[in-house]
């Protein structure tokens, strides 16, 4: 017994020793920037300066009380909720469809996965041209079919800009959801479906009792990843609208950029970045709680 404990202790020590270099490098690469940003948030520092007067929590107080932060927070939740919800629903439906056998299924999979392979800059430039109020093909189709009496200001209207950005985001990233869900669907043993059909279970009953329990943990994990990535997404929104018109698409990452490189207020930008990470950490904790509950039901 003592020899077994000694062997386990030796294995544990070897494991810690093996992981130590990677852990140190990760702490260095992630910890140093985080500490630097935190100290920047405690100072009144401008662009080009390495430090500034220490002002404590004033930048955080400003962020929590400033209307621009409140507006950016609301826009962020609208962007994340709208894009992630549509991505998950569209991805689930297409994954269930592609899991079935039909002709040209391989071609259909390739076509559906194509948007995920397109670089974001190329996708944004293409969609901006398509959504152009004068020469855009979408407005031409809407006017030509009589659905609208005139061209819509997709990117220049406060009521349509966020919708346009969400549409582009969903088009670009729903293939990731399809890939994740299709992988787990194909791993479900077919014997379970055959046994259910023998017992007289219909399509809906098979989905509820077989597909959904296998799919739910991966579905929630995929939603978590897409929420994290969408919450901190910057390039699509900024390239599409620059945060406008009238800040209607300014999300928290865009606000950080504007505060740092337009207003040259690095301290306030750092405070917004830290609050963004805190909100994202809270959402992540909630998702992990949901995932654990889903796994416990299996």
Coordinates of C-alpha atoms in Angstrom, one line a residue:
X1 CA 0.0 0.0 0.0
X2 CA 2.8 2.4 0.9
X3 CA 4.6 1.6 -2.4
X4 CA 1.4 2.3 -4.3
X5 CA 1.0 5.7 -2.7
X6 CA 4.7 6.5 -3.3
X7 CA 4.3 5.5 -7.0
X8 CA 1.1 7.7 -7.3
X9 CA 2.9 10.6 -5.6
X10 CA 5.8 10.2 -8.0
X11 CA 3.5 10.1 -11.0
X12 CA 1.7 13.2 -9.8
X13 CA 5.0 15.0 -9.3
X14 CA 6.2 14.0 -12.8
X15 CA 2.9 15.3 -14.2
X16 CA 3.2 18.7 -12.5
X17 CA 6.8 18.9 -13.6
X18 CA 5.9 18.2 -17.2
X19 CA 3.0 20.7 -17.2
X20 CA 5.0 23.4 -15.5
X21 CA 6.7 24.9 -18.6
X22 CA 3.4 25.2 -20.5
X23 CA 1.6 26.6 -17.4
X24 CA 4.4 29.2 -16.9
X25 CA 4.3 30.2 -20.6
X26 CA 0.5 30.4 -20.6
X27 CA 0.5 32.5 -17.4
X28 CA 3.2 34.8 -18.9
X29 CA 1.3 35.3 -22.2
X30 CA -2.1 35.7 -20.6
X31 CA -1.3 37.1 -17.1
X32 CA 1.0 39.9 -18.0
X33 CA -1.4 41.6 -20.5
X34 CA -4.3 41.2 -18.1
X35 CA -2.3 42.8 -15.2
X36 CA -1.1 45.6 -17.5
X37 CA -4.7 46.3 -18.7
X38 CA -5.9 46.3 -15.1
X39 CA -3.3 48.9 -14.0
X40 CA -4.1 51.0 -17.1
X41 CA -7.7 51.0 -16.0
X42 CA -6.7 52.6 -12.7
X43 CA -4.9 55.5 -14.4
X44 CA -5.8 58.5 -16.5
X45 CA -3.7 57.5 -19.4
X46 CA -3.8 58.8 -23.0
X47 CA -2.6 57.4 -26.2
X48 CA 1.2 57.5 -26.6
X49 CA 1.9 57.7 -22.8
X50 CA 3.3 54.7 -20.9
X51 CA 1.6 55.8 -17.6
X52 CA -0.7 58.4 -16.1
X53 CA -2.0 59.7 -12.8
X54 CA -3.5 57.1 -10.6
X55 CA -7.3 57.7 -10.3
X56 CA -8.4 54.4 -8.7
X57 CA -11.8 53.2 -9.8
X58 CA -12.9 56.4 -11.6
X59 CA -12.7 54.8 -15.0
X60 CA -15.0 51.9 -13.8
X61 CA -17.4 54.4 -12.3
X62 CA -17.5 56.3 -15.6
X63 CA -18.2 53.1 -17.5
X64 CA -21.0 52.0 -15.3
X65 CA -22.7 55.4 -15.4
X66 CA -22.0 56.5 -18.9
X67 CA -24.8 56.2 -21.5
X68 CA -22.4 55.1 -24.2
X69 CA -21.4 52.0 -22.1
X70 CA -25.1 51.2 -21.4
X71 CA -25.9 51.5 -25.1
X72 CA -22.9 49.4 -26.1
X73 CA -23.9 46.8 -23.5
X74 CA -27.5 46.6 -24.9
X75 CA -26.2 46.4 -28.4
X76 CA -23.8 43.6 -27.5
X77 CA -26.6 41.5 -25.9
X78 CA -28.8 42.1 -29.0
X79 CA -26.0 41.1 -31.3
X80 CA -25.0 38.0 -29.3
X81 CA -28.6 36.9 -28.6
X82 CA -29.8 37.4 -32.2
X83 CA -26.8 35.9 -34.0
X84 CA -26.2 33.0 -31.6
X85 CA -29.9 32.1 -31.5
X86 CA -30.3 32.1 -35.3
X87 CA -27.0 30.2 -35.7
X88 CA -28.0 27.5 -33.3
X89 CA -31.5 27.0 -34.8
X90 CA -30.3 27.1 -38.4
X91 CA -27.3 24.9 -37.6
X92 CA -29.5 22.3 -35.7
X93 CA -32.0 22.2 -38.6
X94 CA -29.3 21.7 -41.3
X95 CA -27.4 19.2 -39.2
X96 CA -30.5 17.1 -38.8
X97 CA -31.1 17.4 -42.5
X98 CA -27.5 16.5 -43.5
X99 CA -27.6 13.5 -41.2
X100 CA -30.2 11.9 -43.4
X101 CA -29.3 10.0 -46.6
X102 CA -30.2 11.7 -49.9
X103 CA -28.7 12.3 -53.3
X104 CA -25.9 14.9 -53.5
X105 CA -25.6 15.0 -49.7
X106 CA -21.8 15.5 -50.1
X107 CA -22.3 18.5 -52.4
X108 CA -24.9 20.0 -50.0
X109 CA -22.4 19.7 -47.1
X110 CA -19.7 21.4 -49.1
X111 CA -22.0 24.3 -50.0
X112 CA -23.2 24.8 -46.5
X113 CA -19.7 24.8 -45.0
X114 CA -18.4 27.2 -47.7
X115 CA -19.2 30.5 -45.7
X116 CA -17.1 29.4 -42.8
X117 CA -14.0 29.1 -45.1
X118 CA -14.4 32.6 -46.5
X119 CA -12.2 35.2 -44.8
X120 CA -14.1 37.7 -42.8
X121 CA -12.8 40.7 -44.8
X122 CA -13.9 39.1 -48.0
X123 CA -17.3 38.2 -46.6
X124 CA -17.9 41.7 -45.2
X125 CA -16.9 43.5 -48.5
X126 CA -19.2 41.2 -50.4
X127 CA -22.1 41.7 -48.1
X128 CA -21.6 45.5 -48.0
X129 CA -21.8 45.5 -51.8
X130 CA -24.9 43.3 -51.8
X131 CA -26.6 45.5 -49.2
X132 CA -25.7 48.8 -50.9
X133 CA -28.8 51.0 -51.1
X134 CA -28.2 51.9 -54.8
X135 CA -26.3 49.1 -56.5
X136 CA -26.9 46.3 -54.1
X137 CA -28.4 43.1 -55.5
X138 CA -30.6 42.6 -52.4
X139 CA -32.4 46.0 -52.9
X140 CA -32.7 45.3 -56.6
X141 CA -34.4 42.0 -55.9
X142 CA -36.7 43.5 -53.3
X143 CA -37.7 46.4 -55.6
X144 CA -37.9 44.2 -58.7
X145 CA -40.3 41.8 -57.0
X146 CA -42.4 44.6 -55.5
X147 CA -41.7 43.7 -51.9
X148 CA -40.5 47.2 -51.2
X149 CA -41.4 50.4 -53.0
X150 CA -37.8 51.7 -52.8
X151 CA -34.3 50.7 -51.7
X152 CA -33.8 50.0 -48.0
X153 CA -30.9 51.7 -46.2
X154 CA -29.6 48.5 -44.7
X155 CA -26.3 49.9 -43.3
X156 CA -27.4 53.5 -42.9
X157 CA -30.6 53.1 -40.9
X158 CA -30.6 52.8 -37.1
X159 CA -33.4 50.3 -37.4
X160 CA -31.8 48.0 -40.0
X161 CA -28.1 48.2 -39.3
X162 CA -28.0 45.8 -36.4
X163 CA -30.2 43.4 -38.3
X164 CA -27.9 43.5 -41.3
X165 CA -24.8 42.8 -39.1
X166 CA -26.6 39.9 -37.5
X167 CA -27.5 38.4 -40.9
X168 CA -23.9 38.6 -42.0
X169 CA -22.7 37.1 -38.7
X170 CA -25.2 34.2 -38.9
X171 CA -24.3 33.5 -42.6
X172 CA -20.6 33.4 -41.7
X173 CA -20.6 31.3 -38.6
X174 CA -23.6 28.9 -38.7
X175 CA -21.5 26.2 -40.5
X176 CA -19.5 25.9 -37.3
X177 CA -22.7 24.8 -35.5
X178 CA -23.5 22.4 -38.3
X179 CA -20.1 20.8 -38.0
X180 CA -20.3 20.4 -34.3
X181 CA -23.8 19.0 -34.2
X182 CA -23.4 16.8 -37.3
X183 CA -20.4 15.1 -35.7
X184 CA -22.4 14.0 -32.6
X185 CA -25.4 13.0 -34.7
X186 CA -23.3 10.6 -36.7
X187 CA -21.8 9.1 -33.5
X188 CA -25.3 8.1 -32.2
X189 CA -25.6 4.2 -32.5
X190 CA -28.2 3.4 -35.2
X191 CA -29.2 0.4 -33.2
X192 CA -31.0 2.7 -30.8
X193 CA -33.2 4.1 -33.6
X194 CA -33.9 0.6 -34.9
X195 CA -35.0 -0.5 -31.5
X196 CA -37.2 2.5 -31.1
X197 CA -38.9 2.0 -34.5
X198 CA -39.6 -1.6 -33.5
X199 CA -41.2 -0.4 -30.3
X200 CA -43.4 1.9 -32.4
X201 CA -41.7 5.2 -31.7
X202 CA -42.4 7.9 -34.2
X203 CA -39.9 10.5 -35.5
X204 CA -40.6 13.0 -32.8
X205 CA -40.4 10.4 -30.0
X206 CA -37.0 9.2 -31.5
X207 CA -35.7 12.8 -31.5
X208 CA -36.9 13.5 -27.9
X209 CA -35.7 10.3 -26.3
X210 CA -32.6 9.4 -28.4
X211 CA -31.3 12.4 -30.4
X212 CA -31.9 15.2 -27.9
X213 CA -30.2 13.6 -24.9
X214 CA -27.1 12.9 -27.0
X215 CA -27.2 16.3 -28.6
X216 CA -28.0 18.6 -25.7
X217 CA -24.5 18.7 -24.0
X218 CA -22.8 19.4 -27.4
X219 CA -25.5 21.9 -28.3
X220 CA -25.0 23.8 -25.0
X221 CA -21.2 23.7 -25.4
X222 CA -21.4 25.0 -29.0
X223 CA -23.7 27.7 -27.8
X224 CA -21.2 28.7 -25.1
X225 CA -18.4 28.9 -27.6
X226 CA -20.4 30.9 -30.1
X227 CA -21.5 33.2 -27.3
X228 CA -17.9 33.8 -26.2
X229 CA -16.7 34.4 -29.7
X230 CA -19.7 36.6 -30.7
X231 CA -19.4 38.6 -27.4
X232 CA -15.9 39.7 -28.3
X233 CA -16.4 39.8 -32.1
X234 CA -15.0 43.1 -33.5
X235 CA -14.0 42.8 -37.2
X236 CA -17.4 42.0 -38.8
X237 CA -19.2 44.8 -36.9
X238 CA -16.6 47.4 -37.4
X239 CA -16.0 46.7 -41.0
X240 CA -19.7 46.6 -41.8
X241 CA -20.8 49.8 -40.0
X242 CA -18.0 51.2 -37.9
X243 CA -20.4 51.1 -34.9
X244 CA -22.9 53.4 -36.6
X245 CA -25.2 54.9 -37.6
X246 CA -25.5 56.9 -34.4
X247 CA -23.8 54.1 -32.3
X248 CA -26.7 51.7 -33.1
X249 CA -24.2 48.9 -33.7
X250 CA -21.5 49.9 -31.3
X251 CA -20.9 46.9 -29.1
X252 CA -18.4 46.6 -26.2
X253 CA -15.4 45.5 -28.3
X254 CA -16.1 48.4 -30.8
X255 CA -16.4 50.8 -27.8
X256 CA -13.0 49.7 -26.5
X257 CA -11.5 50.4 -29.9
X258 CA -13.2 53.8 -30.3
X259 CA -12.2 54.9 -26.8
X260 CA -8.6 53.8 -27.3
X261 CA -7.9 54.9 -30.9
X262 CA -10.5 57.6 -31.6
X263 CA -10.8 59.3 -28.2
X264 CA -7.3 58.3 -27.1
X265 CA -8.6 57.4 -23.6
X266 CA -6.7 54.2 -22.9
X267 CA -7.7 54.1 -19.2
X268 CA -11.4 54.1 -20.0
X269 CA -10.9 51.6 -22.9
X270 CA -9.1 49.3 -20.4
X271 CA -11.9 49.6 -17.9
X272 CA -14.5 48.7 -20.6
X273 CA -12.4 45.7 -21.6
X274 CA -12.2 44.5 -18.0
X275 CA -15.9 44.9 -17.5
X276 CA -16.5 43.0 -20.8
X277 CA -14.4 40.1 -19.5
X278 CA -16.2 40.1 -16.2
X279 CA -19.6 39.9 -18.0
X280 CA -18.4 37.2 -20.3
X281 CA -17.0 35.2 -17.3
X282 CA -20.4 35.4 -15.7
X283 CA -22.2 34.2 -18.8
X284 CA -19.7 31.3 -19.1
X285 CA -20.4 30.2 -15.5
X286 CA -24.1 30.1 -16.2
X287 CA -23.5 28.0 -19.4
X288 CA -21.3 25.6 -17.5
X289 CA -24.0 25.2 -14.9
X290 CA -26.5 24.4 -17.7
X291 CA -24.1 21.9 -19.2
X292 CA -23.6 20.1 -15.9
X293 CA -27.3 19.8 -15.4
X294 CA -27.8 18.5 -19.0
X295 CA -25.1 15.9 -18.4
X296 CA -26.6 14.9 -15.0
X297 CA -29.9 14.1 -16.8
X298 CA -28.3 11.5 -19.0

